[in-house]
Amino acid sequence: MGTSFGRGGATQSLQDMANADCIVIQGSNMAECHPVGFQWVTEAKARGARVIHVDPRFTRTSAVSDKHLPIRAGSDIVLLGALINHVLSNDLWFHEYVLHYTNAATLISEDFEDAEDLDGIFSGYDPETGAYHLKSWGYQTEDEGQGERADEKRNQGHEERAQAGGQQYGSGGAPVGSGTPVRDETLQHPRTVFQILKRHFSRYTPEMVRETCGISEEDFDYLARSVTENSGRERTTCFAYAVGWTQHTLGAQFIRTASILQLLLGNMGRPGGGIMALRGHATIQGSTDIPTLFNLLPGYLPMPSVTAQSFSEYVDGIRTTSQKGYWANAEAYSVNLLKAWWGDAATAENDWAYDYIPRINGAHGTYQTLMSMLK
């Protein structure tokens, strides 16, 4: 979610689910585990919305849904990928929305290579560490040098926090530099995000869904028609997930794939659309929103690193001045937080009392600390 939208929280309120024309609940037993929020699903259904439950088990959510699609545990990405392929292959994507409100027209770096080019892995893979270097995944920019310098500045202190694997910035993916991205409004250039998506997801077919997920082609067609017929200019579809996705080894990929699908269909930022992340507030959601994680301040702001000695260095490590999107306003978010804590004592002259905040120089979470003690 953070990679797609700038922060890792739900994209709408629970109440807004009542405005959806179709609701797909996947990786969640919402009726039983989030019964208060489920009232809005019930209201949507009373309005005529179609509710589909995709889950390995038949639960109380399945019982009150229009259809239950049993799926093999862990195969969700194949089902979601096939929906994306269906949308792209049949020209069912929301053209105006995708062109104006997504990065579909943006060109990716010439150095990027997809999984089909490298026998199942992407460019930037380091076999020694088992991790990816993300430089080749970035946008092609008109002023490449500026983008690279911005990336370096944004990554100040990254090494100290790399082991944490937390939710700094509530996001992920390749850093967005300050260079001006190159775009092809026709979407025909082979290195546009749109064309890369088409090539990558073409492998996910209804036949693969049947073989991998255990969902028949007829049931896949029902799901695909339900989602696409209830998306577009006049209608919206909502996806809802819980720990059936987030706690899976491929959870981040499941959520990212659902985000791509919803953007292609124009279901983000519109009444009844979005992706509802269902969580236990005092535990999962609370750890980031309150926050209780060592590497976060409220609002997904990162905890300052020892390398960020001034407020300006801290803010510049989060965003660049020409960057668009949620984190372009990082300075305002940070000042608001510091003023909320220290009021009139936080002024521009004293860096908004930035020096009152402690710094981190490594992975100081409970798990990492315990593992270090056991060594």
GROMACS .gro file of C-alpha atoms in nm:
model
  375
    1MET     CA    1   0.000   0.000   0.000
    2GLY     CA    2   0.281   0.237   0.087
    3THR     CA    3   0.459   0.166  -0.241
    4SER     CA    4   0.139   0.236  -0.434
    5PHE     CA    5  -0.016   0.528  -0.248
    6GLY     CA    6   0.252   0.683  -0.027
    7ARG     CA    7   0.145   0.540   0.307
    8GLY     CA    8   0.059   0.196   0.432
    9GLY     CA    9  -0.287   0.247   0.582
   10ALA     CA   10  -0.636   0.179   0.452
   11THR     CA   11  -0.733   0.410   0.166
   12GLN     CA   12  -1.084   0.492   0.289
   13SER     CA   13  -1.310   0.473   0.592
   14LEU     CA   14  -1.508   0.163   0.678
   15GLN     CA   15  -1.827   0.364   0.640
   16ASP     CA   16  -1.742   0.432   0.275
   17MET     CA   17  -1.773   0.061   0.195
   18ALA     CA   18  -2.150   0.116   0.200
   19ASN     CA   19  -2.108   0.310  -0.127
   20ALA     CA   20  -1.945   0.020  -0.314
   21ASP     CA   21  -2.118  -0.163  -0.598
   22CYS     CA   22  -1.902  -0.472  -0.552
   23ILE     CA   23  -1.693  -0.583  -0.254
   24VAL     CA   24  -1.426  -0.853  -0.275
   25ILE     CA   25  -1.318  -0.980   0.067
   26GLN     CA   26  -0.996  -1.179   0.037
   27GLY     CA   27  -0.764  -1.289   0.314
   28SER     CA   28  -1.022  -1.196   0.578
   29ASN     CA   29  -1.316  -1.340   0.769
   30MET     CA   30  -1.461  -0.992   0.809
   31ALA     CA   31  -1.809  -1.085   0.932
   32GLU     CA   32  -1.666  -1.270   1.230
   33CYS     CA   33  -1.340  -1.086   1.297
   34HIS     CA   34  -1.453  -0.728   1.221
   35PRO     CA   35  -1.827  -0.747   1.292
   36VAL     CA   36  -1.873  -0.376   1.368
   37GLY     CA   37  -1.714  -0.271   1.040
   38PHE     CA   38  -1.904  -0.541   0.854
   39GLN     CA   39  -2.227  -0.346   0.902
   40TRP     CA   40  -2.118  -0.125   0.611
   41VAL     CA   41  -2.077  -0.430   0.389
   42THR     CA   42  -2.428  -0.531   0.491
   43GLU     CA   43  -2.555  -0.184   0.398
   44ALA     CA   44  -2.385  -0.203   0.059
   45LYS     CA   45  -2.543  -0.544  -0.001
   46ALA     CA   46  -2.884  -0.405   0.091
   47ARG     CA   47  -2.830  -0.138  -0.176
   48GLY     CA   48  -2.769  -0.412  -0.431
   49ALA     CA   49  -2.390  -0.449  -0.413
   50ARG     CA   50  -2.237  -0.785  -0.494
   51VAL     CA   51  -2.020  -0.935  -0.217
   52ILE     CA   52  -1.766  -1.205  -0.303
   53HIS     CA   53  -1.557  -1.391  -0.047
   54VAL     CA   54  -1.229  -1.545  -0.166
   55ASP     CA   55  -1.091  -1.768   0.108
   56PRO     CA   56  -0.969  -2.126   0.158
   57ARG     CA   57  -1.234  -2.178   0.427
   58PHE     CA   58  -1.611  -2.140   0.423
   59THR     CA   59  -1.679  -1.902   0.712
   60ARG     CA   60  -1.955  -1.675   0.835
   61THR     CA   61  -1.836  -1.419   0.582
   62SER     CA   62  -1.884  -1.678   0.307
   63ALA     CA   63  -2.233  -1.756   0.437
   64VAL     CA   64  -2.358  -1.399   0.391
   65SER     CA   65  -2.175  -1.331   0.063
   66ASP     CA   66  -2.325  -1.368  -0.283
   67LYS     CA   67  -2.053  -1.616  -0.370
   68HIS     CA   68  -1.768  -1.796  -0.196
   69LEU     CA   69  -1.464  -1.880  -0.407
   70PRO     CA   70  -1.241  -2.133  -0.228
   71ILE     CA   71  -0.876  -2.073  -0.312
   72ARG     CA   72  -0.559  -2.267  -0.236
   73ALA     CA   73  -0.372  -2.092   0.043
   74GLY     CA   74  -0.091  -1.873  -0.084
   75SER     CA   75  -0.200  -1.861  -0.448
   76ASP     CA   76  -0.372  -1.520  -0.430
   77ILE     CA   77  -0.114  -1.346  -0.647
   78VAL     CA   78  -0.202  -1.574  -0.940
   79LEU     CA   79  -0.571  -1.488  -0.910
   80LEU     CA   80  -0.505  -1.114  -0.881
   81GLY     CA   81  -0.252  -1.128  -1.164
   82ALA     CA   82  -0.505  -1.301  -1.387
   83LEU     CA   83  -0.758  -1.027  -1.312
   84ILE     CA   84  -0.502  -0.767  -1.420
   85ASN     CA   85  -0.431  -0.962  -1.738
   86HIS     CA   86  -0.806  -0.989  -1.804
   87VAL     CA   87  -0.849  -0.613  -1.762
   88LEU     CA   88  -0.556  -0.526  -1.988
   89SER     CA   89  -0.621  -0.789  -2.255
   90ASN     CA   90  -0.987  -0.697  -2.291
   91ASP     CA   91  -0.937  -0.319  -2.279
   92LEU     CA   92  -1.143  -0.289  -1.960
   93TRP     CA   93  -0.919  -0.039  -1.784
   94PHE     CA   94  -1.041   0.315  -1.711
   95HIS     CA   95  -0.847   0.503  -1.981
   96GLU     CA   96  -0.882   0.864  -1.863
   97TYR     CA   97  -0.821   0.776  -1.499
   98VAL     CA   98  -0.514   0.564  -1.570
   99LEU     CA   99  -0.359   0.826  -1.797
  100HIS     CA  100  -0.413   1.122  -1.565
  101TYR     CA  101  -0.393   0.974  -1.216
  102THR     CA  102  -0.134   0.695  -1.238
  103ASN     CA  103   0.225   0.655  -1.356
  104ALA     CA  104   0.121   0.431  -1.648
  105ALA     CA  105   0.268   0.672  -1.906
  106THR     CA  106   0.602   0.709  -1.726
  107LEU     CA  107   0.911   0.547  -1.875
  108ILE     CA  108   1.124   0.317  -1.661
  109SER     CA  109   1.503   0.323  -1.671
  110GLU     CA  110   1.675   0.159  -1.969
  111ASP     CA  111   1.861  -0.060  -1.719
  112PHE     CA  112   1.544  -0.231  -1.595
  113GLU     CA  113   1.495  -0.596  -1.691
  114ASP     CA  114   1.187  -0.800  -1.607
  115ALA     CA  115   1.163  -1.156  -1.478
  116GLU     CA  116   1.112  -1.306  -1.824
  117ASP     CA  117   1.441  -1.149  -1.934
  118LEU     CA  118   1.645  -1.285  -1.643
  119ASP     CA  119   1.502  -1.632  -1.586
  120GLY     CA  120   1.267  -1.545  -1.303
  121ILE     CA  121   1.442  -1.257  -1.127
  122PHE     CA  122   1.448  -0.882  -1.184
  123SER     CA  123   1.742  -0.656  -1.258
  124GLY     CA  124   1.945  -0.545  -0.959
  125TYR     CA  125   1.945  -0.879  -0.779
  126ASP     CA  126   2.246  -0.942  -0.555
  127PRO     CA  127   2.295  -1.320  -0.510
  128GLU     CA  128   2.529  -1.267  -0.215
  129THR     CA  129   2.276  -1.078  -0.004
  130GLY     CA  130   1.957  -1.216  -0.160
  131ALA     CA  131   1.830  -0.858  -0.196
  132TYR     CA  132   1.767  -0.615  -0.481
  133HIS     CA  133   1.947  -0.290  -0.559
  134LEU     CA  134   1.663  -0.070  -0.682
  135LYS     CA  135   1.847   0.183  -0.896
  136SER     CA  136   1.747   0.019  -1.226
  137TRP     CA  137   1.381   0.019  -1.120
  138GLY     CA  138   1.351   0.399  -1.116
  139TYR     CA  139   1.200   0.634  -1.372
  140GLN     CA  140   1.387   0.759  -1.676
  141THR     CA  141   1.428   1.132  -1.618
  142GLU     CA  142   1.509   1.426  -1.842
  143ASP     CA  143   1.783   1.533  -1.600
  144GLU     CA  144   1.927   1.206  -1.475
  145GLY     CA  145   2.197   1.367  -1.260
  146GLN     CA  146   1.949   1.552  -1.042
  147GLY     CA  147   1.754   1.234  -0.983
  148GLU     CA  148   2.063   1.043  -0.872
  149ARG     CA  149   2.170   1.318  -0.632
  150ALA     CA  150   1.822   1.327  -0.484
  151ASP     CA  151   1.826   0.951  -0.437
  152GLU     CA  152   2.155   0.973  -0.250
  153LYS     CA  153   2.021   1.241  -0.019
  154ARG     CA  154   1.695   1.060   0.045
  155ASN     CA  155   1.888   0.748   0.142
  156GLN     CA  156   2.090   0.922   0.414
  157GLY     CA  157   2.097   0.692   0.712
  158HIS     CA  158   1.950   0.403   0.516
  159GLU     CA  159   2.229   0.166   0.614
  160GLU     CA  160   2.162   0.223   0.983
  161ARG     CA  161   1.796   0.129   0.938
  162ALA     CA  162   1.826  -0.135   0.666
  163GLN     CA  163   1.792  -0.431   0.903
  164ALA     CA  164   1.476  -0.295   1.059
  165GLY     CA  165   1.247  -0.382   0.769
  166GLY     CA  166   0.990  -0.149   0.921
  167GLN     CA  167   0.748   0.102   0.780
  168GLN     CA  168   0.961   0.414   0.742
  169TYR     CA  169   0.768   0.649   0.517
  170GLY     CA  170   0.493   0.384   0.512
  171SER     CA  171   0.625   0.296   0.171
  172GLY     CA  172   0.885   0.110  -0.027
  173GLY     CA  173   1.020   0.058  -0.374
  174ALA     CA  174   1.273   0.258  -0.568
  175PRO     CA  175   1.332   0.613  -0.438
  176VAL     CA  176   1.168   0.889  -0.642
  177GLY     CA  177   1.432   1.147  -0.728
  178SER     CA  178   1.389   1.509  -0.829
  179GLY     CA  179   1.449   1.460  -1.201
  180THR     CA  180   1.154   1.516  -1.435
  181PRO     CA  181   1.020   1.173  -1.543
  182VAL     CA  182   0.986   1.108  -1.916
  183ARG     CA  183   0.630   1.023  -2.023
  184ASP     CA  184   0.465   0.878  -2.332
  185GLU     CA  185   0.099   0.980  -2.325
  186THR     CA  186   0.020   0.729  -2.601
  187LEU     CA  187   0.129   0.444  -2.369
  188GLN     CA  188   0.295   0.274  -2.667
  189HIS     CA  189   0.660   0.300  -2.568
  190PRO     CA  190   0.781  -0.047  -2.458
  191ARG     CA  191   0.934   0.093  -2.140
  192THR     CA  192   0.622   0.270  -2.015
  193VAL     CA  193   0.489   0.130  -1.690
  194PHE     CA  194   0.174   0.034  -1.883
  195GLN     CA  195   0.354  -0.181  -2.140
  196ILE     CA  196   0.576  -0.343  -1.876
  197LEU     CA  197   0.261  -0.434  -1.684
  198LYS     CA  198   0.102  -0.589  -1.993
  199ARG     CA  199   0.407  -0.804  -2.060
  200HIS     CA  200   0.460  -0.908  -1.700
  201PHE     CA  201   0.100  -1.008  -1.624
  202SER     CA  202   0.032  -1.180  -1.957
  203ARG     CA  203   0.151  -1.507  -1.800
  204TYR     CA  204  -0.144  -1.516  -1.557
  205THR     CA  205  -0.432  -1.684  -1.739
  206PRO     CA  206  -0.764  -1.845  -1.635
  207GLU     CA  207  -0.597  -2.181  -1.698
  208MET     CA  208  -0.318  -2.094  -1.454
  209VAL     CA  209  -0.582  -1.987  -1.202
  210ARG     CA  210  -0.754  -2.323  -1.237
  211GLU     CA  211  -0.431  -2.519  -1.197
  212THR     CA  212  -0.272  -2.306  -0.923
  213CYS     CA  213  -0.563  -2.164  -0.725
  214GLY     CA  214  -0.814  -2.445  -0.773
  215ILE     CA  215  -1.073  -2.195  -0.901
  216SER     CA  216  -1.264  -2.305  -1.211
  217GLU     CA  217  -1.261  -2.092  -1.524
  218GLU     CA  218  -1.634  -2.035  -1.479
  219ASP     CA  219  -1.584  -1.901  -1.126
  220PHE     CA  220  -1.293  -1.686  -1.242
  221ASP     CA  221  -1.515  -1.542  -1.514
  222TYR     CA  222  -1.781  -1.464  -1.251
  223LEU     CA  223  -1.526  -1.279  -1.039
  224ALA     CA  224  -1.375  -1.094  -1.337
  225ARG     CA  225  -1.715  -0.982  -1.465
  226SER     CA  226  -1.829  -0.878  -1.118
  227VAL     CA  227  -1.523  -0.660  -1.066
  228THR     CA  228  -1.504  -0.504  -1.412
  229GLU     CA  229  -1.877  -0.445  -1.456
  230ASN     CA  230  -1.881  -0.266  -1.122
  231SER     CA  231  -1.585  -0.039  -1.196
  232GLY     CA  232  -1.543   0.262  -1.420
  233ARG     CA  233  -1.701   0.603  -1.451
  234GLU     CA  234  -2.028   0.528  -1.271
  235ARG     CA  235  -1.951   0.234  -1.040
  236THR     CA  236  -1.681   0.124  -0.795
  237THR     CA  237  -1.545  -0.196  -0.646
  238CYS     CA  238  -1.376  -0.225  -0.307
  239PHE     CA  239  -1.123  -0.485  -0.194
  240ALA     CA  240  -1.088  -0.575   0.173
  241TYR     CA  241  -0.810  -0.782   0.327
  242ALA     CA  242  -0.677  -0.871   0.671
  243VAL     CA  243  -0.398  -1.083   0.815
  244GLY     CA  244  -0.475  -1.360   0.565
  245TRP     CA  245  -0.267  -1.139   0.337
  246THR     CA  246  -0.047  -0.929   0.563
  247GLN     CA  247   0.097  -1.219   0.761
  248HIS     CA  248   0.169  -1.430   0.454
  249THR     CA  249   0.524  -1.462   0.325
  250LEU     CA  250   0.405  -1.300   0.000
  251GLY     CA  251   0.168  -1.058   0.171
  252ALA     CA  252   0.330  -0.741   0.039
  253GLN     CA  253   0.308  -0.877  -0.317
  254PHE     CA  254  -0.061  -0.968  -0.272
  255ILE     CA  255  -0.143  -0.616  -0.156
  256ARG     CA  256   0.069  -0.449  -0.424
  257THR     CA  257  -0.101  -0.654  -0.697
  258ALA     CA  258  -0.446  -0.561  -0.567
  259SER     CA  259  -0.337  -0.196  -0.569
  260ILE     CA  260  -0.236  -0.219  -0.936
  261LEU     CA  261  -0.572  -0.376  -1.023
  262GLN     CA  262  -0.769  -0.107  -0.840
  263LEU     CA  263  -0.572   0.171  -1.010
  264LEU     CA  264  -0.629   0.021  -1.355
  265LEU     CA  265  -1.003   0.011  -1.284
  266GLY     CA  266  -1.013   0.366  -1.147
  267ASN     CA  267  -1.135   0.254  -0.807
  268MET     CA  268  -0.899   0.459  -0.591
  269GLY     CA  269  -1.001   0.790  -0.435
  270ARG     CA  270  -1.365   0.752  -0.533
  271PRO     CA  271  -1.677   0.680  -0.323
  272GLY     CA  272  -1.708   0.309  -0.252
  273GLY     CA  273  -1.371   0.226  -0.404
  274GLY     CA  274  -1.034   0.166  -0.244
  275ILE     CA  275  -0.857  -0.107  -0.052
  276MET     CA  276  -0.967  -0.162   0.306
  277ALA     CA  277  -0.685  -0.290   0.527
  278LEU     CA  278  -0.864  -0.463   0.815
  279ARG     CA  279  -0.644  -0.473   1.124
  280GLY     CA  280  -0.660  -0.499   1.501
  281HIS     CA  281  -0.615  -0.138   1.608
  282ALA     CA  282  -0.438  -0.206   1.937
  283THR     CA  283  -0.190  -0.439   1.772
  284ILE     CA  284  -0.105  -0.418   1.403
  285GLN     CA  285  -0.249  -0.078   1.314
  286GLY     CA  286  -0.167   0.067   1.652
  287SER     CA  287   0.201  -0.014   1.620
  288THR     CA  288   0.229   0.223   1.325
  289ASP     CA  289  -0.035   0.486   1.401
  290ILE     CA  290   0.032   0.548   1.770
  291PRO     CA  291   0.322   0.446   1.713
  292THR     CA  292   0.504   0.183   1.915
  293LEU     CA  293   0.766   0.080   1.658
  294PHE     CA  294   1.118   0.203   1.735
  295ASN     CA  295   1.175   0.343   1.386
  296LEU     CA  296   0.854   0.543   1.346
  297LEU     CA  297   0.708   0.869   1.463
  298PRO     CA  298   0.330   0.928   1.437
  299GLY     CA  299   0.193   0.945   1.084
  300TYR     CA  300   0.455   0.706   0.940
  301LEU     CA  301   0.727   0.969   0.973
  302PRO     CA  302   1.064   0.795   1.013
  303MET     CA  303   1.261   0.818   1.335
  304PRO     CA  304   1.561   1.046   1.274
  305SER     CA  305   1.893   0.878   1.201
  306VAL     CA  306   2.218   0.989   1.361
  307THR     CA  307   2.323   1.111   1.016
  308ALA     CA  308   2.042   1.372   1.006
  309GLN     CA  309   2.186   1.638   1.235
  310SER     CA  310   1.945   1.918   1.144
  311PHE     CA  311   1.574   1.944   1.072
  312SER     CA  312   1.640   2.028   0.707
  313GLU     CA  313   1.861   1.719   0.667
  314TYR     CA  314   1.588   1.507   0.824
  315VAL     CA  315   1.318   1.639   0.591
  316ASP     CA  316   1.541   1.617   0.284
  317GLY     CA  317   1.600   1.253   0.371
  318ILE     CA  318   1.227   1.189   0.334
  319ARG     CA  319   1.149   1.388   0.022
  320THR     CA  320   1.292   1.624  -0.235
  321THR     CA  321   1.151   1.969  -0.301
  322SER     CA  322   1.027   1.881  -0.652
  323GLN     CA  323   0.882   1.543  -0.559
  324LYS     CA  324   0.510   1.489  -0.605
  325GLY     CA  325   0.278   1.276  -0.398
  326TYR     CA  326   0.208   1.224  -0.029
  327TRP     CA  327   0.561   1.281   0.097
  328ALA     CA  328   0.613   1.606  -0.091
  329ASN     CA  329   0.456   1.764   0.220
  330ALA     CA  330   0.691   1.592   0.465
  331GLU     CA  331   0.810   1.923   0.608
  332ALA     CA  332   0.456   2.031   0.696
  333TYR     CA  333   0.381   1.694   0.856
  334SER     CA  334   0.700   1.711   1.062
  335VAL     CA  335   0.648   2.070   1.178
  336ASN     CA  336   0.288   1.991   1.275
  337LEU     CA  337   0.403   1.698   1.486
  338LEU     CA  338   0.678   1.895   1.661
  339LYS     CA  339   0.441   2.187   1.729
  340ALA     CA  340   0.182   1.945   1.868
  341TRP     CA  341   0.442   1.812   2.111
  342TRP     CA  342   0.623   2.130   2.215
  343GLY     CA  343   0.388   2.412   2.122
  344ASP     CA  344   0.536   2.761   2.143
  345ALA     CA  345   0.874   2.615   2.240
  346ALA     CA  346   0.908   2.482   1.884
  347THR     CA  347   1.009   2.767   1.654
  348ALA     CA  348   1.180   2.809   1.319
  349GLU     CA  349   1.480   2.954   1.503
  350ASN     CA  350   1.539   2.633   1.702
  351ASP     CA  351   1.458   2.393   1.416
  352TRP     CA  352   1.109   2.333   1.560
  353ALA     CA  353   1.271   2.164   1.864
  354TYR     CA  354   1.400   1.889   1.637
  355ASP     CA  355   1.696   1.830   1.869
  356TYR     CA  356   1.458   1.709   2.139
  357ILE     CA  357   1.400   1.390   1.939
  358PRO     CA  358   1.641   1.101   2.000
  359ARG     CA  359   1.826   0.946   1.705
  360ILE     CA  360   1.870   0.585   1.598
  361ASN     CA  361   2.176   0.423   1.446
  362GLY     CA  362   2.058   0.070   1.384
  363ALA     CA  363   1.780  -0.185   1.416
  364HIS     CA  364   1.660  -0.137   1.774
  365GLY     CA  365   1.338  -0.336   1.763
  366THR     CA  366   1.254  -0.594   2.029
  367TYR     CA  367   1.316  -0.884   1.793
  368GLN     CA  368   1.651  -0.752   1.668
  369THR     CA  369   1.764  -0.666   2.020
  370LEU     CA  370   1.674  -1.012   2.149
  371MET     CA  371   1.850  -1.185   1.861
  372SER     CA  372   2.161  -0.975   1.923
  373MET     CA  373   2.156  -1.079   2.290
  374LEU     CA  374   2.137  -1.446   2.192
  375LYS     CA  375   2.443  -1.431   1.968
   0.00000   0.00000   0.00000
